[in-house]
Short mmCIF file of C-alpha atoms in Angstrom, two decimals:
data_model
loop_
_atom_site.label_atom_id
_atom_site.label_comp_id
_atom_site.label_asym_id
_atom_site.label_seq_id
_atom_site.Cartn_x
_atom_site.Cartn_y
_atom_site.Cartn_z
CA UNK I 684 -37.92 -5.31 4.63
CA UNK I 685 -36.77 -5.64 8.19
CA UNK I 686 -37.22 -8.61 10.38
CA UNK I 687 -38.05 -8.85 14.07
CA UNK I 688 -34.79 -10.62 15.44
CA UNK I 689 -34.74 -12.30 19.11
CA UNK I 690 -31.87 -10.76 21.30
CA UNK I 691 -30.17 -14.07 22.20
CA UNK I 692 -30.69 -16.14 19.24
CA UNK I 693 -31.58 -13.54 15.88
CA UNK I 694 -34.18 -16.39 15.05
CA UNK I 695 -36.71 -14.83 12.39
CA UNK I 696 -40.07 -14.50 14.52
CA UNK I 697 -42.12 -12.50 11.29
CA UNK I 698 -41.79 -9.61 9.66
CA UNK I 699 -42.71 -6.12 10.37
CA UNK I 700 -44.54 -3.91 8.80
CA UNK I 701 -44.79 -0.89 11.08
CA UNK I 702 -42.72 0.88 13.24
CA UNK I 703 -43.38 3.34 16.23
CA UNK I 704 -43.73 6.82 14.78
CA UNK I 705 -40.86 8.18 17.02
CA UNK I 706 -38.14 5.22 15.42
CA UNK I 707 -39.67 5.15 12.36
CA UNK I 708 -36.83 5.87 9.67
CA UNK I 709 -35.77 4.08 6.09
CA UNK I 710 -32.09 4.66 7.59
CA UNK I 711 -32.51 2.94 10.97
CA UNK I 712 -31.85 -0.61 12.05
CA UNK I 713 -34.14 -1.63 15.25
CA UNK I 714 -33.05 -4.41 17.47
CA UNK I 715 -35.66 -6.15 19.78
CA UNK I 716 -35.19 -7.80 22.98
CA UNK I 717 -36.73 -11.00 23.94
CA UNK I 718 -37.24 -11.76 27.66
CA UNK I 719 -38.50 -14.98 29.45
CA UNK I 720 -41.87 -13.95 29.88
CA UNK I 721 -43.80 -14.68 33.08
CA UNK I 722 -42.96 -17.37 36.00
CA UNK I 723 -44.67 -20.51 35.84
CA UNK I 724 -47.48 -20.67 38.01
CA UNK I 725 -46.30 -20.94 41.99
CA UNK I 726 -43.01 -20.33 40.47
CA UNK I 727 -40.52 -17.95 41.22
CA UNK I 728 -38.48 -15.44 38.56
CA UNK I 729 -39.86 -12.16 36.45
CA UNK I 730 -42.64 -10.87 36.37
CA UNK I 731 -44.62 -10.80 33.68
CA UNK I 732 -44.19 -6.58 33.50
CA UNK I 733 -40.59 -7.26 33.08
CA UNK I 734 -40.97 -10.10 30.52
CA UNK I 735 -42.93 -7.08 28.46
CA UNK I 736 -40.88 -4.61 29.05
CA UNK I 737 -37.75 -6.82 27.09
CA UNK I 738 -39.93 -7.50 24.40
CA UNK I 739 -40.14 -3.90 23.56
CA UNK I 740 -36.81 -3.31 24.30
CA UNK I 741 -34.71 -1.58 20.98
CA UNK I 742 -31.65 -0.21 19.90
CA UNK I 743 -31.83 1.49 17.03
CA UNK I 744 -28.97 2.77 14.51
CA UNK I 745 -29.24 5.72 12.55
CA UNK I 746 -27.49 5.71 9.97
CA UNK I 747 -28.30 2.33 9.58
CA UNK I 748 -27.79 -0.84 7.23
CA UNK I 749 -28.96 1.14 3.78
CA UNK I 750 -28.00 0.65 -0.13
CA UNK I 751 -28.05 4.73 -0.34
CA UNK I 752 -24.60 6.75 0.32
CA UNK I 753 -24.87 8.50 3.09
CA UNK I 754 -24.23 12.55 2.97
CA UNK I 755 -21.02 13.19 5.62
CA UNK I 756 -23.21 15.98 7.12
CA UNK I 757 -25.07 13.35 9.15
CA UNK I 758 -25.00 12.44 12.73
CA UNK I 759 -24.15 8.61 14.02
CA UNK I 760 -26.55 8.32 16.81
CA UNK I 761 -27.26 5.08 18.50
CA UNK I 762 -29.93 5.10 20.66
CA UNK I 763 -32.02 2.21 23.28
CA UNK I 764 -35.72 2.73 23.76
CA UNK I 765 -36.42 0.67 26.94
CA UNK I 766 -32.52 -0.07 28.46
CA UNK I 767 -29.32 1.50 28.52
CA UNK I 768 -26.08 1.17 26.76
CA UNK I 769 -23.48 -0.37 27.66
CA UNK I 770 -20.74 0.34 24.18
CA UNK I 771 -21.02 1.94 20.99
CA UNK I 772 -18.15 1.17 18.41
CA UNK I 773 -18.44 2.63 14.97
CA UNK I 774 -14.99 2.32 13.04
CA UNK I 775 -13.99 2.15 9.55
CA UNK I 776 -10.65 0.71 8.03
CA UNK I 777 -9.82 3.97 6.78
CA UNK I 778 -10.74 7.22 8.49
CA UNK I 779 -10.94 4.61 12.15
CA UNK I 780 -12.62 5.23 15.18
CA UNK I 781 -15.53 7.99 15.49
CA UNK I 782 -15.88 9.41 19.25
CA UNK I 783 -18.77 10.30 21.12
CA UNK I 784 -20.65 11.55 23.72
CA UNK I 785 -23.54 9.83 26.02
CA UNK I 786 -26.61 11.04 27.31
CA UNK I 787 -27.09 11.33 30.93
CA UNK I 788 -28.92 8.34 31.52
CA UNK I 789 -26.69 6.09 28.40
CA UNK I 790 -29.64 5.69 26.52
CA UNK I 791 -28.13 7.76 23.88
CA UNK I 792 -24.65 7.64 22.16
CA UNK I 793 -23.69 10.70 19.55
CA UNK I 794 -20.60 10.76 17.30
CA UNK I 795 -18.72 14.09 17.95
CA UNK I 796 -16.30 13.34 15.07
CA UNK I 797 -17.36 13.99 11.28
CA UNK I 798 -18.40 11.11 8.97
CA UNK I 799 -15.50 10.86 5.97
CA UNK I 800 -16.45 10.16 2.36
CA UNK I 801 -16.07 7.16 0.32
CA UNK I 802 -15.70 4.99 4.03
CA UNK I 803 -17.56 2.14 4.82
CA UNK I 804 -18.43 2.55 8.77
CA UNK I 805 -19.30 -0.67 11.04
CA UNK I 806 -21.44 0.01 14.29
CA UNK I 807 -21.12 -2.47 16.96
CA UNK I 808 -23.77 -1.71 20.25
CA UNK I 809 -24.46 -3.86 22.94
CA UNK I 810 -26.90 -3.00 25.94
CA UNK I 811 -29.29 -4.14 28.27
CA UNK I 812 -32.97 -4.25 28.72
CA UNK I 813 -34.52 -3.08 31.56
CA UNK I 814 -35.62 -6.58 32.34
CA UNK I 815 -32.34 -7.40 32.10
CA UNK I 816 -31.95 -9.27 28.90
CA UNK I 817 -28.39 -8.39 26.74
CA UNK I 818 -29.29 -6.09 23.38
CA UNK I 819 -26.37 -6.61 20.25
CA UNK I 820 -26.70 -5.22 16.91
CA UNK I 821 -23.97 -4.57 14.19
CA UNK I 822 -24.97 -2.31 10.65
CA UNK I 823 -23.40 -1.25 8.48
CA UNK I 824 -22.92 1.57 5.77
CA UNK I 825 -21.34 4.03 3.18
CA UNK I 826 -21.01 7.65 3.11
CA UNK I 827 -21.07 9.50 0.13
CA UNK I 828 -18.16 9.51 -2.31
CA UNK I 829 -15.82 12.00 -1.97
CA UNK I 830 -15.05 14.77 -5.10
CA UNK I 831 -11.66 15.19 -4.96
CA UNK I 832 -10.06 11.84 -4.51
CA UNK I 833 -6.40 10.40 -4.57
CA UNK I 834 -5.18 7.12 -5.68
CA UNK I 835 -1.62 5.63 -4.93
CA UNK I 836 0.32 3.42 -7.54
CA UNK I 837 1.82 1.08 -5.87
CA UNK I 838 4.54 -1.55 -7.02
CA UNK I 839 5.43 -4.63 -6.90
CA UNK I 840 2.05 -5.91 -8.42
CA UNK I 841 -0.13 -8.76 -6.37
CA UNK I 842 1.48 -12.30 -6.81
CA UNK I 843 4.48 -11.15 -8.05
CA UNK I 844 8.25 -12.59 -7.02
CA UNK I 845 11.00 -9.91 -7.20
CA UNK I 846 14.65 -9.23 -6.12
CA UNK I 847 15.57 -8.92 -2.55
CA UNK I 848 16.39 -5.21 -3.43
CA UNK I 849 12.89 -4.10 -4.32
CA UNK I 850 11.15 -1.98 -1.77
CA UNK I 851 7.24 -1.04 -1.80
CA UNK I 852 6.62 1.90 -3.56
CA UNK I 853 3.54 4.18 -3.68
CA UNK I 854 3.28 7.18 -6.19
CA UNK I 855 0.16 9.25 -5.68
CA UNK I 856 -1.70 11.00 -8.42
CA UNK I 857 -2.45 13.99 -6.05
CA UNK I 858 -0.20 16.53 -3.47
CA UNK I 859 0.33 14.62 -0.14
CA UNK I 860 -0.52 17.38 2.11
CA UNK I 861 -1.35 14.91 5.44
CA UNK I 862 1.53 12.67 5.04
CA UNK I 863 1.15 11.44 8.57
CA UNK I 864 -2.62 10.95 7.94
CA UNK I 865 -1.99 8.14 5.22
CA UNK I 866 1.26 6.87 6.07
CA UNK I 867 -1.15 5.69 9.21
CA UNK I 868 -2.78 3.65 7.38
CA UNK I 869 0.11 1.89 5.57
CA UNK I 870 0.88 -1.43 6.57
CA UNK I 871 3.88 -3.62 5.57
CA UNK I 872 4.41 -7.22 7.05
CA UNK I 873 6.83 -9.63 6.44
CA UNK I 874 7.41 -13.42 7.17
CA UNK I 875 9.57 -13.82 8.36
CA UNK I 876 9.69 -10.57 10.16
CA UNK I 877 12.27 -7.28 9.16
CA UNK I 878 12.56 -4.33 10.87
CA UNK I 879 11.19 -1.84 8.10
CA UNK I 880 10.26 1.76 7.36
CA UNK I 881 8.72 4.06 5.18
CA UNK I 882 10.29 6.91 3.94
CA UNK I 883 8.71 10.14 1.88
CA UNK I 884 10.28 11.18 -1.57
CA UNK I 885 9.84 13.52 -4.68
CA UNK I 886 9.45 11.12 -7.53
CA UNK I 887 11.17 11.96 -10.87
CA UNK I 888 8.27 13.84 -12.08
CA UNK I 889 7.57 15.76 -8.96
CA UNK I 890 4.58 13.15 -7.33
CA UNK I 891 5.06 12.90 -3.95
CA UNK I 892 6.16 9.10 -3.10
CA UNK I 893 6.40 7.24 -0.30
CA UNK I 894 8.80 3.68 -0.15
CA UNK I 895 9.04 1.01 2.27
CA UNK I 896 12.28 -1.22 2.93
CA UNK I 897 13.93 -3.40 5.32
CA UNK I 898 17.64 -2.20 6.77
CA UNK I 899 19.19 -4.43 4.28
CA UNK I 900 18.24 -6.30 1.57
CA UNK I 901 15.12 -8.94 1.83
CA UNK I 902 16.12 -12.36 2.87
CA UNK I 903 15.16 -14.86 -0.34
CA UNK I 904 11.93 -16.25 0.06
CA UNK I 905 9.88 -13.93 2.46
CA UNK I 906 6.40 -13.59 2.02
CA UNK I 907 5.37 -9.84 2.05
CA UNK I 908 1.91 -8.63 2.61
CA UNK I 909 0.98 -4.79 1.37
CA UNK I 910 -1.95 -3.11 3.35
CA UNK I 911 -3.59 0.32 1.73
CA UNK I 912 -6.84 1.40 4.00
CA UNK I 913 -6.81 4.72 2.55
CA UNK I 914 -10.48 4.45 1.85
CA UNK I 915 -12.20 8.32 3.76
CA UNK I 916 -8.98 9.02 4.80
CA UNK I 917 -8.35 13.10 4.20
CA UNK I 918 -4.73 13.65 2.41
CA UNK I 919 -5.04 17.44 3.70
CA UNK I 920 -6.66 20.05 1.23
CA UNK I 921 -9.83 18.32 1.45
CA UNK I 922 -8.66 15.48 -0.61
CA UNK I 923 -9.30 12.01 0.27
CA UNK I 924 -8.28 8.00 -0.72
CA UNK I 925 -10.64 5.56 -2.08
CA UNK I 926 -8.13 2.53 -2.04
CA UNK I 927 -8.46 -0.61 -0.16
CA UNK I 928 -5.73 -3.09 -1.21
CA UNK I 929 -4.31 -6.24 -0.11
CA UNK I 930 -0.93 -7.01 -1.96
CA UNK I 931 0.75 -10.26 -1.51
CA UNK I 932 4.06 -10.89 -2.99
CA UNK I 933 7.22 -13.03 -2.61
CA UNK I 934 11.10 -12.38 -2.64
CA UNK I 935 13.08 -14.53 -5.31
CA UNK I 936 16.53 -15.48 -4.91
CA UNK I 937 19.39 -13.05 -3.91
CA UNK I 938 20.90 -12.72 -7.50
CA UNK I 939 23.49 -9.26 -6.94
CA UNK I 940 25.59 -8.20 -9.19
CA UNK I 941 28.75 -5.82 -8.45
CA UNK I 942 30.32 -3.67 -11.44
CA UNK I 943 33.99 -2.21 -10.22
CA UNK I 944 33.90 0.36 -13.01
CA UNK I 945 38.31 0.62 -12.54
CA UNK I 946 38.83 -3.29 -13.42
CA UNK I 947 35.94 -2.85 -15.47
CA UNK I 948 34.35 -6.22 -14.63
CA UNK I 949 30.57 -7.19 -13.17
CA UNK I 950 30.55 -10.49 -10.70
CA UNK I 951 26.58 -11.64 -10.53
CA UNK I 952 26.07 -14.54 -7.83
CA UNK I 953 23.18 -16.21 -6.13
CA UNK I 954 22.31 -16.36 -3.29
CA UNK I 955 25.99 -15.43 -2.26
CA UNK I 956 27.44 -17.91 -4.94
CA UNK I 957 29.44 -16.75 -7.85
CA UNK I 958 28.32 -17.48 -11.19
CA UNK I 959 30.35 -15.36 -13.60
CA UNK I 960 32.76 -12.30 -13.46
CA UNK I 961 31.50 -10.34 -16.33
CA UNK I 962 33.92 -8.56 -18.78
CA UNK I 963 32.47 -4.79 -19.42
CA UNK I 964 32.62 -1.21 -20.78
CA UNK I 965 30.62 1.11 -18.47
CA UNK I 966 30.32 4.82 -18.70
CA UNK I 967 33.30 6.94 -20.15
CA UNK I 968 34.47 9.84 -18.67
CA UNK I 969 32.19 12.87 -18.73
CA UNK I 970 28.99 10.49 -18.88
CA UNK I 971 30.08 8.10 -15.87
CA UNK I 972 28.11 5.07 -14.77
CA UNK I 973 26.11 6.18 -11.88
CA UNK I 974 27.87 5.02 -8.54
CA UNK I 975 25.94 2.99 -5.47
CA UNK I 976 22.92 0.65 -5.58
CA UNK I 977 20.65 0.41 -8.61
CA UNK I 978 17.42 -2.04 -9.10
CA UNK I 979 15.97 -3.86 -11.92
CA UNK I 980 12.90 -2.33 -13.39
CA UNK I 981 12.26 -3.94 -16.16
CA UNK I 982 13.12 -6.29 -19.50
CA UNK I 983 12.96 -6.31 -23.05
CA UNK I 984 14.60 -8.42 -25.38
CA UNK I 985 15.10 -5.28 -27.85
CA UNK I 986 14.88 -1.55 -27.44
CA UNK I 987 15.84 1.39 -29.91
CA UNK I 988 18.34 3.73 -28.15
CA UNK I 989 17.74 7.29 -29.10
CA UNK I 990 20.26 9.79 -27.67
CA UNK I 991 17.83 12.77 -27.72
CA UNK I 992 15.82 11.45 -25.06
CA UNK I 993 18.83 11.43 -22.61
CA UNK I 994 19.60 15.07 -24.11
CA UNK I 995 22.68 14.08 -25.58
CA UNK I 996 22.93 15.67 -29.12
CA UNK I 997 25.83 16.82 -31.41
CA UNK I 998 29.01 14.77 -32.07
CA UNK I 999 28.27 12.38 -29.38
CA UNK I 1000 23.98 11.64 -30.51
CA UNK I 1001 23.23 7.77 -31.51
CA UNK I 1002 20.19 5.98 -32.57
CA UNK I 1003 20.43 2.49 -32.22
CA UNK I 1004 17.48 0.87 -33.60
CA UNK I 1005 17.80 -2.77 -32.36
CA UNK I 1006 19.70 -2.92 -28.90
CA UNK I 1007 19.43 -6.59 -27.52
CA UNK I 1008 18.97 -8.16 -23.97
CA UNK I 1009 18.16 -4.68 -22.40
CA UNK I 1010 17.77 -4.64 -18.40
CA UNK I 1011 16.44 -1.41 -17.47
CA UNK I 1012 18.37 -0.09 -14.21
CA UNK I 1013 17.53 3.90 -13.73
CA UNK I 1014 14.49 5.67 -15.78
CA UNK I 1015 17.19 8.26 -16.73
CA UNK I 1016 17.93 5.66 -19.41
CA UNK I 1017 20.71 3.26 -17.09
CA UNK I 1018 20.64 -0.09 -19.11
CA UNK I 1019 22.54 -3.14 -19.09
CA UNK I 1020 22.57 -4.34 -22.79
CA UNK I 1021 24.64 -6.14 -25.68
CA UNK I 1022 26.89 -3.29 -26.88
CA UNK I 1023 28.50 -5.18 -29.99
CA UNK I 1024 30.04 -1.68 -31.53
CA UNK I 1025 32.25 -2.16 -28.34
CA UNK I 1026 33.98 -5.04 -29.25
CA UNK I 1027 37.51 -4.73 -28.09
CA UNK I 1028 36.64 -2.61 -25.12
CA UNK I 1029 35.40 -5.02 -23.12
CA UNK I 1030 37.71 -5.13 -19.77
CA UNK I 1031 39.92 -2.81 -20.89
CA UNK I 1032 37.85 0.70 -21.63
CA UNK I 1033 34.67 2.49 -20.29
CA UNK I 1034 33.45 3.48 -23.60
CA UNK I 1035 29.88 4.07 -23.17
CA UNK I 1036 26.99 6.63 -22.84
CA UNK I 1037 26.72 5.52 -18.79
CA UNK I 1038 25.14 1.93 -19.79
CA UNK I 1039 26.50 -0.60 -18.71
CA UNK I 1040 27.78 -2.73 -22.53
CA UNK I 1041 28.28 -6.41 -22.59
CA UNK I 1042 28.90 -9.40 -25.18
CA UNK I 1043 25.66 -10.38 -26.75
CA UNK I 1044 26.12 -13.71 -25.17
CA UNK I 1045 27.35 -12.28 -21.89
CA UNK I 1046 24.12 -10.26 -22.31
CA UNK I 1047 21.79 -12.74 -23.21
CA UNK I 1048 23.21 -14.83 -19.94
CA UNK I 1049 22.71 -11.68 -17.53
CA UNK I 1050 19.19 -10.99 -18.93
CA UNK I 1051 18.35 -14.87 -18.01
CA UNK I 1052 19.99 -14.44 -14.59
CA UNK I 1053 18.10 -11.28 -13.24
CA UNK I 1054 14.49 -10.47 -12.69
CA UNK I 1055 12.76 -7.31 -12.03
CA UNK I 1056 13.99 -5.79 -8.23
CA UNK I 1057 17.45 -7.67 -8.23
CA UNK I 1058 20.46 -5.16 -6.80
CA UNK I 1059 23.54 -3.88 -9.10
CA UNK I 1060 25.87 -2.37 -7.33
CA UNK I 1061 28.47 0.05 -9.01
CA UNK I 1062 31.67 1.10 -6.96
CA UNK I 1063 34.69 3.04 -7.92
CA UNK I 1064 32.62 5.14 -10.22
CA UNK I 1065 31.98 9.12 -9.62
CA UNK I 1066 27.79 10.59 -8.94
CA UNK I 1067 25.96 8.33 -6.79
CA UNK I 1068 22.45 7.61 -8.49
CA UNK I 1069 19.35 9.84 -6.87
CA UNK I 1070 17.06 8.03 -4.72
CA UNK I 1071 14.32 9.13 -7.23
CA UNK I 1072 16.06 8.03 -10.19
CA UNK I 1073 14.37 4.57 -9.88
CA UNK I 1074 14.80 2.80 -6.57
CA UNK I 1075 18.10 4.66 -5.16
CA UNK I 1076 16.60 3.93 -1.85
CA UNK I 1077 19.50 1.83 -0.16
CA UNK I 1078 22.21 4.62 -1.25
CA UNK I 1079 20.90 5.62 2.16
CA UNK I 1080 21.89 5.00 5.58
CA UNK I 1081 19.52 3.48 7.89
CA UNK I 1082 19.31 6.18 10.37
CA UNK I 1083 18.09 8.81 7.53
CA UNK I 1084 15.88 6.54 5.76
CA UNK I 1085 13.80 6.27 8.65
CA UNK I 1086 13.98 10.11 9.16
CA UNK I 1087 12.07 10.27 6.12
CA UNK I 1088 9.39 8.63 7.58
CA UNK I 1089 6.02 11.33 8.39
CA UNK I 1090 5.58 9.31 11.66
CA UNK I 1091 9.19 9.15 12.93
#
């Protein structure tokens, strides 16, 4: 039930329960202005006439403050029965600012641009009475929800802490037609601040993608805050986001490791301290460890290694059915992981698959070391890893990177 609301105060004064025939809607929200009724007798001031005509004073709001979607056919139309005008803002997170066009007189404001679904819109109007009292109402409400919709899987997670070598990444369930249209209403910030940008991909299995990183590598200890207002906004094709997100998450310590695949050794330090120079066995020739920057994606104490799903088959296929201290580097099946059956090779032969084969206890050490978005960086090796093939991102140079970018 509506209440009548005082234009300075929005004190209560009773509740209404009729409106004028010509504002009478279930979707409108009416605001009344209260003047300061007649002079005192001898005194000087408004009349009474004018102290009436602010009392009916009202701005109403169609669509208004309502529990039912609204259909994105309709009309925003804000309108002041008894006054002018003086701003109309209607904007939602997503989709933004709606223009319009005023009657002659500014008693009327019309949105020219179309409602989007799924969007929560806020009207703000302010006018005055033509006694000259101020009018202010804010509503509120929803449109429809949209039926063909997009979502965006993003990483890292809220409340997370990873390596200074993880970017944000989004992966979207749908084609990215409008890249420009959501990349708009992407926001990364940083304390303290980087000098960032996002850059449009072809994930591994074809999604379109979109990744966000600073020049060079996070400094340890920066807060980062994730903004998604894709809510209404139209991805091209007539498909549109439902997401609102706020991600917080924190950068770790700089743990990096380096692997120089000819002296076939891996140096890990922290925070630009050396721990331990690593002896390995990386990939032999014809399946070469992938060259540049990887990331960690992941841990797991033990893993079975199956050959076929890396397509490797006759005279070189394996199945190892309990590989231990397994950090997960590329999801084309790059791991660093205890490689026992290499025994001997250690620092003196790359006799692996392409993983990257350590001790067990040089592997149980590394797997306590690193955490999920730490850097390893190979050099001296052959292919440079995709930027797809997990988080290849800074095996490119600044200048491109931000080419990728839909707003560049």
């Amino acid at each position: 039930m509506r209440r009548r609301l005082t234009a300075r105060t929005g004190r209560r004064t009773g509740r209404r329960t009729a409106l004028p025939v010509a504002f009478t809607s279930a979707a409108a929200v009416l605001l009344l202005a209260c003047g300061s009724g007649g002079a005192p007798d001898g005194g000087s001031g408004k009349g009474a006439g004018d102290g009436d005509k602010d009392r009916s004073a009202a701005v109403v709001v169609r669509p208004g403050d309502d529990s039912a979607r609204v259909p994105v056919g309709r009309k925003v139309t804000v309108r002041v029965r008894g006054g002018s005008l003086t701003s109309v803002e209607v904007t939602s997170p997503g989709p933004g600012r709606l223009a319009g066009t005023w009657s002659e007189d500014r008693s009327v404001w019309t949105a020219t641009t179309p409602l989007a679904p799924g969007a929560t819109y806020t009207v703000k109007a302010r006018g005055r009475a033509s006694g000259g009292s101020p009018l202010e109402r804010t509503a509120s409400f929803t449109t429809e929800a949209p039926r063909n919709t997009f979502v965006g899987e993003y990483v890292p997670d809220r409340g997370t802490t990873v390596g200074v070598a993880m970017p944000v990444s989004i992966t979207f369930d749908k084609p990215i037609r409008n890249k420009a249209a959501v990349e708009r209403k992407l926001e990364v910030t940083a304390s303290p601040a980087v000098d960032g940008a996002w850059s449009w991909i072809k994930d591994r299995n074809g999604k379109d993608r979109v990744d966000y990183r600073p020049e060079r590598f996070w400094k340890p200890g920066t807060e980062v805050t994730l903004r998604m207002n894709l809510a209404g906004v139209d991805a091209g094709g007539g498909v549109y986001g439902t997401q609102q997100r706020l991600v917080h998450f924190r950068i770790g310590d700089a743990v990096t490791s380096t692997l120089d695949v000819t002296r076939k050794t891996m140096t890990v330090a922290r925070n630009g301290r050396v721990l331990r120079a690593l002896k390995v066995s990386s990939g032999k020739k014809g399946y070469e460890t992938w060259n540049g920057t990887m990331v960690v994606l992941s841990k797991v104490p033990t893993i079975r290694m199956d050959s076929s799903t890396v397509r490797i088959f006759g005279h070189e296929a394996y199945d190892l059915g309990s590989v231990r201290w397994d950090v997960q580097l590329t999801p084309s099946g790059t791991y660093v992981h205890a490689a026992p059956w290499n025994e001997g090779k250690f620092g003196l032969t790359n006799g692996s698959h392409g993983c990257i084969g350590l001790s067990t206890d040089d592997a149980r050490w590394f797997y306590g070391q690193v955490s999920v978005g730490d850097p390893v960086t190979v050099v001296g090796s052959t292919d440079t890893v995709a930027i797809n093939n997990g988080y290849g991102d800074w095996n490119v140079d600044w200048a491109s990177w931000k080419e990728g970018g839909a707003l560049r």
